[in-house]
């Protein structure tokens, strides 16, 4: 077994991802869609689900303990304000740029031009309508903003922890941390318990991460064995638009921040982030990837624990660049398919709405697709048309979701690196050496 653990985790995860994809596609096109679907649902999906459940098991205790520990490590609530303010400004700025990339590529490639929306099946339309009815979105920009702000404050912190409401957990953790700091000497015994708990949860995280290559293999075999590459037939231009826009945002926006703004080399950053990126691609969940993201930040990128434990949980919830970018792409796709001319005011409103809608988006697979109702209303789509657009995309959304989750996670690590360097919580030797997770 020494040879196995001697290989960097990111290499094992990538190998699992590639092998899973090959197995899934081999079954799909070697045995046919129905037989392959039965096999991967029976044998691959349960192992993938078990891996996802293991990671989800860590999310709430990890956010609660590490964020609390990070606040306590700062020692001064004023430093928390400086750190949080910088992180929020960067998160909002990169999100606006991300939507702009999506709109730019959507305008150039025209993914919806000539697309026939009538291909949506009755079953997909029914499911899309049911999900939209169950989760109505606030309509105006003001309503969306107030809804987001009010949803941050928990009426019952215990319920927030039980339900996994990440924004509310973050708010309560920060407030509790400030309260403990204000206690001075009287708060030190509780602070010691919290720090010990955070260390124990991080050790457990590293144990669970060792199962990632097998979980990723199972997830990729399931997704591609069941869906194959049909998305390239039905939504090839949309997929191309989305992947190119995300790729450009990662390379240009994040690259400029790391290389131009921080004067750091790009290769160590992307090498250090690849573990989290590979896991994000396979799980399609920012929350599920959070334990790995924090491990990459501290072990690979030299980001101090106070920054990693506060900025990254916040980013996993409010920094959804890939999600916001996708909202813009969907809006243009629908407008082009329906023949709706776009105006300058529509573009501006889409940027604002996509940014606001992405804040607080649950970091779980495909949830952002159903939030598109808000941005689709900007182009004048009727409720019936919104349902049809979402029904067309829903069967193939998982493969689109993979890339936007990679974008989200890379953005989190970029902002955390910047904040750590500005706050003096950055170890450049670790960053350049890259100590594998």
Coordinates of C-alpha atoms in Angstrom, one line a residue:
X1 CA 0.0 0.0 0.0
X2 CA 3.0 2.3 0.4
X3 CA 3.2 2.9 -3.4
X4 CA -0.5 4.0 -3.4
X5 CA 0.0 6.6 -0.6
X6 CA 3.2 7.6 -2.2
X7 CA 1.3 9.1 -5.2
X8 CA -0.1 12.6 -4.7
X9 CA -3.8 12.6 -3.9
X10 CA -4.6 14.9 -6.9
X11 CA -3.0 12.3 -9.3
X12 CA -5.0 9.5 -7.7
X13 CA -8.2 11.6 -8.0
X14 CA -7.5 12.5 -11.7
X15 CA -6.9 8.8 -12.4
X16 CA -10.1 7.9 -10.8
X17 CA -12.0 10.6 -12.7
X18 CA -10.5 9.5 -16.1
X19 CA -11.0 5.7 -15.4
X20 CA -14.6 6.3 -14.3
X21 CA -15.3 8.3 -17.4
X22 CA -13.8 5.6 -19.6
X23 CA -15.8 2.8 -17.8
X24 CA -19.0 4.8 -18.0
X25 CA -18.7 5.6 -21.7
X26 CA -17.5 2.1 -22.4
X27 CA -20.7 0.7 -20.8
X28 CA -22.9 3.3 -22.4
X29 CA -21.8 2.7 -26.0
X30 CA -20.7 -0.9 -25.6
X31 CA -23.9 -2.3 -24.0
X32 CA -26.5 0.3 -24.9
X33 CA -28.1 3.1 -22.9
X34 CA -30.7 0.9 -21.0
X35 CA -28.3 -1.8 -19.9
X36 CA -25.5 0.6 -19.0
X37 CA -28.0 2.7 -17.0
X38 CA -29.1 -0.3 -15.0
X39 CA -25.5 -1.3 -14.3
X40 CA -24.2 2.1 -13.2
X41 CA -27.3 2.8 -11.1
X42 CA -26.9 -0.5 -9.3
X43 CA -23.1 -0.7 -8.9
X44 CA -21.6 2.7 -9.3
X45 CA -24.1 5.2 -8.0
X46 CA -24.4 3.7 -4.5
X47 CA -20.6 4.0 -4.0
X48 CA -20.7 7.5 -5.3
X49 CA -23.5 8.4 -3.0
X50 CA -21.7 6.9 0.0
X51 CA -18.7 9.1 -0.8
X52 CA -20.9 12.2 -1.1
X53 CA -22.5 11.3 2.2
X54 CA -19.1 11.0 3.9
X55 CA -18.2 14.4 2.7
X56 CA -21.5 15.9 3.7
X57 CA -21.0 14.4 7.1
X58 CA -18.0 16.7 7.5
X59 CA -19.5 20.0 6.1
X60 CA -21.4 21.3 9.1
X61 CA -18.9 20.4 11.9
X62 CA -16.0 21.6 9.6
X63 CA -17.6 25.0 9.0
X64 CA -18.7 25.5 12.6
X65 CA -15.4 24.5 14.3
X66 CA -12.9 25.8 11.8
X67 CA -14.7 29.2 11.4
X68 CA -15.0 29.6 15.1
X69 CA -11.3 28.6 15.5
X70 CA -10.3 31.1 12.8
X71 CA -12.2 33.9 14.5
X72 CA -10.6 33.1 17.8
X73 CA -7.1 32.9 16.2
X74 CA -7.4 36.5 15.0
X75 CA -7.8 37.6 18.6
X76 CA -9.3 41.0 17.5
X77 CA -12.8 41.4 16.1
X78 CA -11.5 44.4 14.1
X79 CA -9.2 42.2 12.1
X80 CA -12.2 40.0 11.3
X81 CA -14.0 43.1 9.9
X82 CA -11.0 43.9 7.7
X83 CA -10.6 40.3 6.5
X84 CA -14.3 39.9 5.8
X85 CA -14.7 43.2 4.0
X86 CA -11.8 42.5 1.7
X87 CA -13.2 39.0 0.9
X88 CA -16.7 40.3 0.2
X89 CA -15.5 43.0 -2.1
X90 CA -13.4 40.5 -4.1
X91 CA -16.2 37.9 -4.2
X92 CA -18.7 40.5 -5.6
X93 CA -16.2 41.9 -8.1
X94 CA -15.2 38.5 -9.5
X95 CA -18.8 37.5 -9.8
X96 CA -19.7 40.5 -11.9
X97 CA -16.8 39.8 -14.2
X98 CA -17.9 36.1 -14.4
X99 CA -21.4 37.1 -15.6
X100 CA -19.9 39.4 -18.1
X101 CA -17.7 36.6 -19.5
X102 CA -20.9 34.4 -19.8
X103 CA -22.8 37.2 -21.6
X104 CA -19.8 37.9 -23.9
X105 CA -19.4 34.3 -25.0
X106 CA -23.1 33.8 -25.3
X107 CA -23.3 36.8 -27.6
X108 CA -20.4 35.5 -29.7
X109 CA -21.3 31.8 -30.0
X110 CA -25.1 32.3 -30.0
X111 CA -25.9 28.9 -28.3
X112 CA -29.7 29.4 -28.6
X113 CA -29.9 30.6 -32.2
X114 CA -32.3 28.3 -34.1
X115 CA -32.7 25.9 -31.1
X116 CA -36.1 24.2 -30.9
X117 CA -37.4 24.3 -27.3
X118 CA -40.2 21.9 -28.1
X119 CA -37.8 18.9 -27.6
X120 CA -38.5 19.1 -23.9
X121 CA -40.4 15.9 -22.7
X122 CA -43.6 16.1 -20.8
X123 CA -42.0 14.4 -17.8
X124 CA -39.1 16.9 -17.7
X125 CA -41.6 19.8 -18.0
X126 CA -43.7 18.4 -15.1
X127 CA -40.6 18.0 -12.9
X128 CA -39.3 21.4 -13.7
X129 CA -42.7 23.0 -12.9
X130 CA -43.0 21.1 -9.6
X131 CA -39.5 22.2 -8.5
X132 CA -40.1 25.8 -9.5
X133 CA -43.5 25.9 -7.7
X134 CA -41.8 24.4 -4.6
X135 CA -39.1 27.1 -4.6
X136 CA -40.5 30.4 -5.7
X137 CA -37.8 33.1 -6.2
X138 CA -38.2 36.8 -5.3
X139 CA -38.8 38.8 -8.4
X140 CA -37.2 42.3 -8.2
X141 CA -33.6 43.2 -7.4
X142 CA -34.7 44.8 -4.2
X143 CA -36.7 41.7 -3.1
X144 CA -33.8 39.4 -4.0
X145 CA -31.4 41.5 -1.9
X146 CA -33.7 41.7 1.1
X147 CA -34.5 38.0 0.9
X148 CA -30.7 37.2 0.9
X149 CA -29.9 39.5 3.8
X150 CA -32.8 38.3 6.0
X151 CA -32.0 34.6 5.3
X152 CA -28.5 35.1 6.8
X153 CA -29.8 35.6 10.4
X154 CA -30.9 32.3 12.1
X155 CA -34.0 32.3 14.3
X156 CA -32.8 29.0 15.8
X157 CA -29.0 28.3 15.5
X158 CA -29.5 24.6 16.5
X159 CA -32.0 24.2 13.6
X160 CA -29.5 25.9 11.2
X161 CA -26.9 23.4 12.2
X162 CA -29.3 20.5 11.9
X163 CA -30.5 21.7 8.5
X164 CA -27.1 22.5 7.2
X165 CA -28.0 26.1 6.4
X166 CA -24.5 27.3 5.6
X167 CA -25.1 31.1 5.6
X168 CA -26.8 31.0 9.0
X169 CA -24.1 28.7 10.4
X170 CA -21.5 31.2 9.3
X171 CA -23.3 34.1 10.8
X172 CA -23.8 32.3 14.2
X173 CA -20.2 31.0 14.2
X174 CA -18.8 34.5 13.7
X175 CA -21.1 36.0 16.4
X176 CA -20.2 33.3 18.9
X177 CA -16.5 33.7 18.1
X178 CA -16.8 37.4 18.8
X179 CA -18.6 36.7 22.0
X180 CA -15.9 34.3 23.2
X181 CA -13.2 36.9 22.4
X182 CA -15.1 39.5 24.4
X183 CA -15.0 37.2 27.4
X184 CA -11.2 37.4 27.7
X185 CA -9.7 34.9 30.1
X186 CA -13.1 33.5 31.0
X187 CA -13.5 32.4 27.3
X188 CA -10.2 30.6 27.0
X189 CA -11.4 27.2 28.3
X190 CA -14.2 27.1 25.6
X191 CA -11.7 28.4 23.0
X192 CA -9.4 25.5 23.8
X193 CA -12.2 23.0 23.3
X194 CA -13.2 24.6 20.0
X195 CA -9.6 24.6 18.7
X196 CA -9.2 20.9 19.7
X197 CA -12.5 20.1 17.9
X198 CA -11.4 21.9 14.8
X199 CA -8.1 20.0 14.7
X200 CA -10.0 16.7 15.2
X201 CA -12.4 17.5 12.3
X202 CA -9.5 18.4 10.0
X203 CA -7.8 15.0 10.8
X204 CA -11.1 13.3 10.0
X205 CA -11.3 15.3 6.8
X206 CA -7.9 14.0 5.7
X207 CA -9.0 10.4 6.3
X208 CA -12.2 10.9 4.3
X209 CA -10.2 12.5 1.4
X210 CA -8.3 9.3 1.0
X211 CA -11.5 7.7 -0.3
X212 CA -11.8 10.4 -3.0
X213 CA -10.3 8.5 -5.9
X214 CA -12.8 5.7 -5.5
X215 CA -15.7 8.0 -5.0
X216 CA -14.8 10.1 -8.0
X217 CA -14.4 6.9 -10.1
X218 CA -17.9 5.8 -9.1
X219 CA -19.5 9.2 -9.7
X220 CA -18.0 9.6 -13.2
X221 CA -18.9 6.1 -14.2
X222 CA -22.5 6.7 -13.1
X223 CA -22.9 10.1 -14.7
X224 CA -21.4 9.2 -18.1
X225 CA -22.8 5.6 -18.1
X226 CA -26.3 7.0 -17.6
X227 CA -26.1 10.2 -19.7
X228 CA -23.3 9.5 -22.1
X229 CA -22.3 12.4 -24.4
X230 CA -25.9 13.1 -25.5
X231 CA -25.5 16.7 -24.2
X232 CA -23.1 17.3 -27.1
X233 CA -25.8 16.3 -29.6
X234 CA -28.7 18.3 -28.1
X235 CA -26.8 21.2 -26.4
X236 CA -23.4 21.2 -27.9
X237 CA -23.2 25.0 -28.5
X238 CA -24.5 25.8 -25.0
X239 CA -22.0 23.4 -23.5
X240 CA -19.2 24.9 -25.5
X241 CA -20.2 28.4 -24.5
X242 CA -20.4 27.5 -20.8
X243 CA -17.1 25.7 -20.7
X244 CA -15.2 28.3 -22.7
X245 CA -16.6 31.2 -20.6
X246 CA -15.7 29.4 -17.3
X247 CA -12.2 28.5 -18.6
X248 CA -11.5 32.1 -19.7
X249 CA -12.7 33.4 -16.3
X250 CA -10.4 31.0 -14.5
X251 CA -7.4 31.7 -16.6
X252 CA -7.8 35.4 -17.2
X253 CA -9.6 36.8 -14.1
X254 CA -8.1 34.5 -11.4
X255 CA -4.8 34.4 -13.3
X256 CA -4.6 38.2 -13.3
X257 CA -5.3 38.3 -9.6
X258 CA -2.6 35.7 -8.7
X259 CA 0.0 36.8 -11.2
X260 CA -0.7 40.5 -11.7
X261 CA -2.2 41.5 -8.4
X262 CA -0.2 39.3 -6.0
X263 CA 3.0 38.8 -8.0
X264 CA 2.8 35.0 -7.5
X265 CA 3.5 32.3 -10.1
X266 CA 0.5 30.7 -11.6
X267 CA 1.7 27.1 -11.9
X268 CA 2.1 26.5 -8.1
X269 CA -1.4 28.0 -7.6
X270 CA -3.1 25.7 -10.0
X271 CA -1.1 22.7 -8.9
X272 CA -2.1 23.4 -5.3
X273 CA -5.7 23.8 -6.3
X274 CA -6.0 20.7 -8.5
X275 CA -7.2 18.3 -5.7
X276 CA -10.1 20.6 -5.0
X277 CA -10.8 21.2 -8.7
X278 CA -10.9 17.5 -9.5
X279 CA -13.3 16.8 -6.6
X280 CA -15.5 19.7 -7.5
X281 CA -15.7 18.5 -11.1
X282 CA -16.8 15.0 -10.0
X283 CA -19.2 15.9 -7.2
X284 CA -20.7 19.1 -8.7
X285 CA -21.0 20.5 -5.1
X286 CA -19.1 23.4 -3.6
X287 CA -20.2 22.3 -0.1
X288 CA -19.1 18.7 -0.7
X289 CA -15.7 20.0 -1.9
X290 CA -15.2 22.4 1.1
X291 CA -13.2 20.0 3.2
X292 CA -10.8 19.4 0.4
X293 CA -10.7 23.1 -0.5
X294 CA -9.7 24.0 3.1
X295 CA -7.0 21.2 3.1
X296 CA -5.6 22.5 -0.3
X297 CA -5.5 26.1 1.1
X298 CA -3.6 25.2 4.2
X299 CA -1.4 22.4 3.0
X300 CA -0.7 23.4 -0.6
X301 CA -1.2 27.1 -1.0
X302 CA 0.3 28.4 2.3
X303 CA -2.9 30.1 3.4
X304 CA -3.1 30.6 7.2
X305 CA -5.8 28.8 9.1
X306 CA -7.5 32.0 10.3
X307 CA -8.1 33.0 6.7
X308 CA -8.8 29.5 5.3
X309 CA -11.3 28.7 8.0
X310 CA -13.2 32.0 7.6
X311 CA -12.9 33.0 3.9
X312 CA -13.5 29.6 2.3
X313 CA -16.7 28.6 4.1
X314 CA -18.1 32.0 3.3
X315 CA -17.0 31.6 -0.3
X316 CA -18.6 28.2 -0.7
X317 CA -21.9 29.9 -0.1
X318 CA -21.7 33.5 -1.5
X319 CA -18.9 33.3 -4.1
X320 CA -20.7 31.4 -6.9
X321 CA -18.9 32.8 -10.0
X322 CA -19.7 29.7 -12.1
X323 CA -23.3 29.8 -11.0
X324 CA -23.7 33.5 -11.8
X325 CA -21.9 33.0 -15.2
X326 CA -24.4 30.2 -16.0
X327 CA -27.4 32.4 -15.2
X328 CA -26.2 34.8 -17.8
X329 CA -25.6 32.1 -20.4
X330 CA -29.0 30.6 -19.8
X331 CA -30.7 34.0 -20.2
X332 CA -29.0 34.6 -23.5
X333 CA -29.7 31.0 -24.7
X334 CA -33.4 31.4 -24.0
X335 CA -33.6 34.9 -25.5
X336 CA -31.9 33.6 -28.7
X337 CA -34.1 30.5 -28.9
X338 CA -37.3 32.6 -28.4
X339 CA -36.1 35.3 -30.8
X340 CA -36.2 38.0 -28.1
X341 CA -33.9 41.0 -28.9
X342 CA -31.6 42.0 -26.1
X343 CA -31.2 45.6 -25.0
X344 CA -28.4 47.3 -23.0
X345 CA -30.7 47.6 -19.9
X346 CA -31.4 43.8 -20.1
X347 CA -27.7 43.0 -20.0
X348 CA -27.1 45.3 -17.0
X349 CA -30.2 43.8 -15.2
X350 CA -29.0 40.3 -15.9
X351 CA -25.6 41.0 -14.4
X352 CA -27.2 42.4 -11.3
X353 CA -29.8 39.6 -10.9
X354 CA -27.3 36.9 -11.7
X355 CA -24.9 38.2 -9.0
X356 CA -27.7 38.5 -6.4
X357 CA -29.2 35.1 -7.2
X358 CA -25.9 33.4 -6.9
X359 CA -25.3 34.7 -3.4
X360 CA -26.4 32.1 -0.9
X361 CA -27.1 29.5 -3.5
X362 CA -27.0 26.1 -1.9
X363 CA -23.8 24.4 -2.9
X364 CA -25.5 21.2 -4.1
X365 CA -25.8 19.8 -7.6
X366 CA -28.1 21.5 -10.2
X367 CA -29.7 23.9 -7.7
X368 CA -28.6 26.9 -9.8
X369 CA -30.6 25.7 -12.8
X370 CA -33.9 26.3 -10.9
X371 CA -32.8 29.7 -9.8
X372 CA -32.6 30.7 -13.5
X373 CA -36.3 31.6 -13.3
X374 CA -35.3 35.0 -11.8
X375 CA -32.9 35.9 -14.7
X376 CA -35.2 34.5 -17.3
X377 CA -37.9 36.9 -16.2
X378 CA -35.6 39.7 -17.2
X379 CA -35.9 38.8 -20.9
X380 CA -39.6 38.8 -20.6
X381 CA -40.1 35.0 -20.6
X382 CA -43.5 33.9 -19.4
X383 CA -43.9 31.3 -16.6
X384 CA -44.7 28.7 -19.2
X385 CA -41.6 29.5 -21.2
X386 CA -39.4 29.4 -18.1
X387 CA -40.6 25.9 -17.3
X388 CA -39.9 24.7 -20.9
X389 CA -36.3 26.2 -20.9
X390 CA -35.5 24.6 -17.6
X391 CA -37.0 21.3 -18.7
X392 CA -34.8 21.3 -21.8
X393 CA -31.6 21.8 -19.7
X394 CA -32.5 19.7 -16.7
X395 CA -31.6 16.2 -18.1
X396 CA -28.1 17.4 -19.0
X397 CA -27.4 19.9 -16.3
X398 CA -25.1 17.7 -14.3
X399 CA -22.3 17.9 -16.9
X400 CA -22.7 21.7 -17.1
X401 CA -22.7 21.8 -13.3
X402 CA -19.3 20.1 -13.1
X403 CA -17.6 23.0 -14.8
X404 CA -19.4 25.8 -12.9
X405 CA -18.4 24.1 -9.6
X406 CA -14.8 24.0 -10.6
X407 CA -15.1 27.7 -11.3
X408 CA -16.7 28.4 -7.9
X409 CA -14.0 26.5 -6.0
X410 CA -11.1 28.0 -7.9
X411 CA -12.6 31.5 -7.2
X412 CA -12.8 30.7 -3.5
X413 CA -9.1 29.7 -3.4
X414 CA -8.1 32.7 -5.4
X415 CA -9.8 35.2 -3.1
X416 CA -8.5 33.3 0.0
X417 CA -4.9 33.5 -1.4
X418 CA -5.3 37.2 -2.0
X419 CA -6.8 38.0 1.5
X420 CA -4.1 35.8 3.2
X421 CA -1.3 37.7 1.5
X422 CA -2.8 41.1 2.4
X423 CA -3.5 40.1 6.0
X424 CA 0.0 38.6 6.6
X425 CA -1.4 35.1 6.8
X426 CA 0.4 33.7 3.8
X427 CA 3.4 31.3 3.7
X428 CA 5.1 31.8 0.3
X429 CA 7.5 28.9 0.9
X430 CA 4.7 26.5 1.3
X431 CA 3.0 28.0 -1.8
X432 CA 6.0 27.5 -4.0
X433 CA 7.0 24.1 -2.6
X434 CA 3.4 22.7 -2.7
X435 CA 3.2 20.1 0.1
X436 CA 0.6 17.6 -1.3
X437 CA -2.5 16.9 0.7

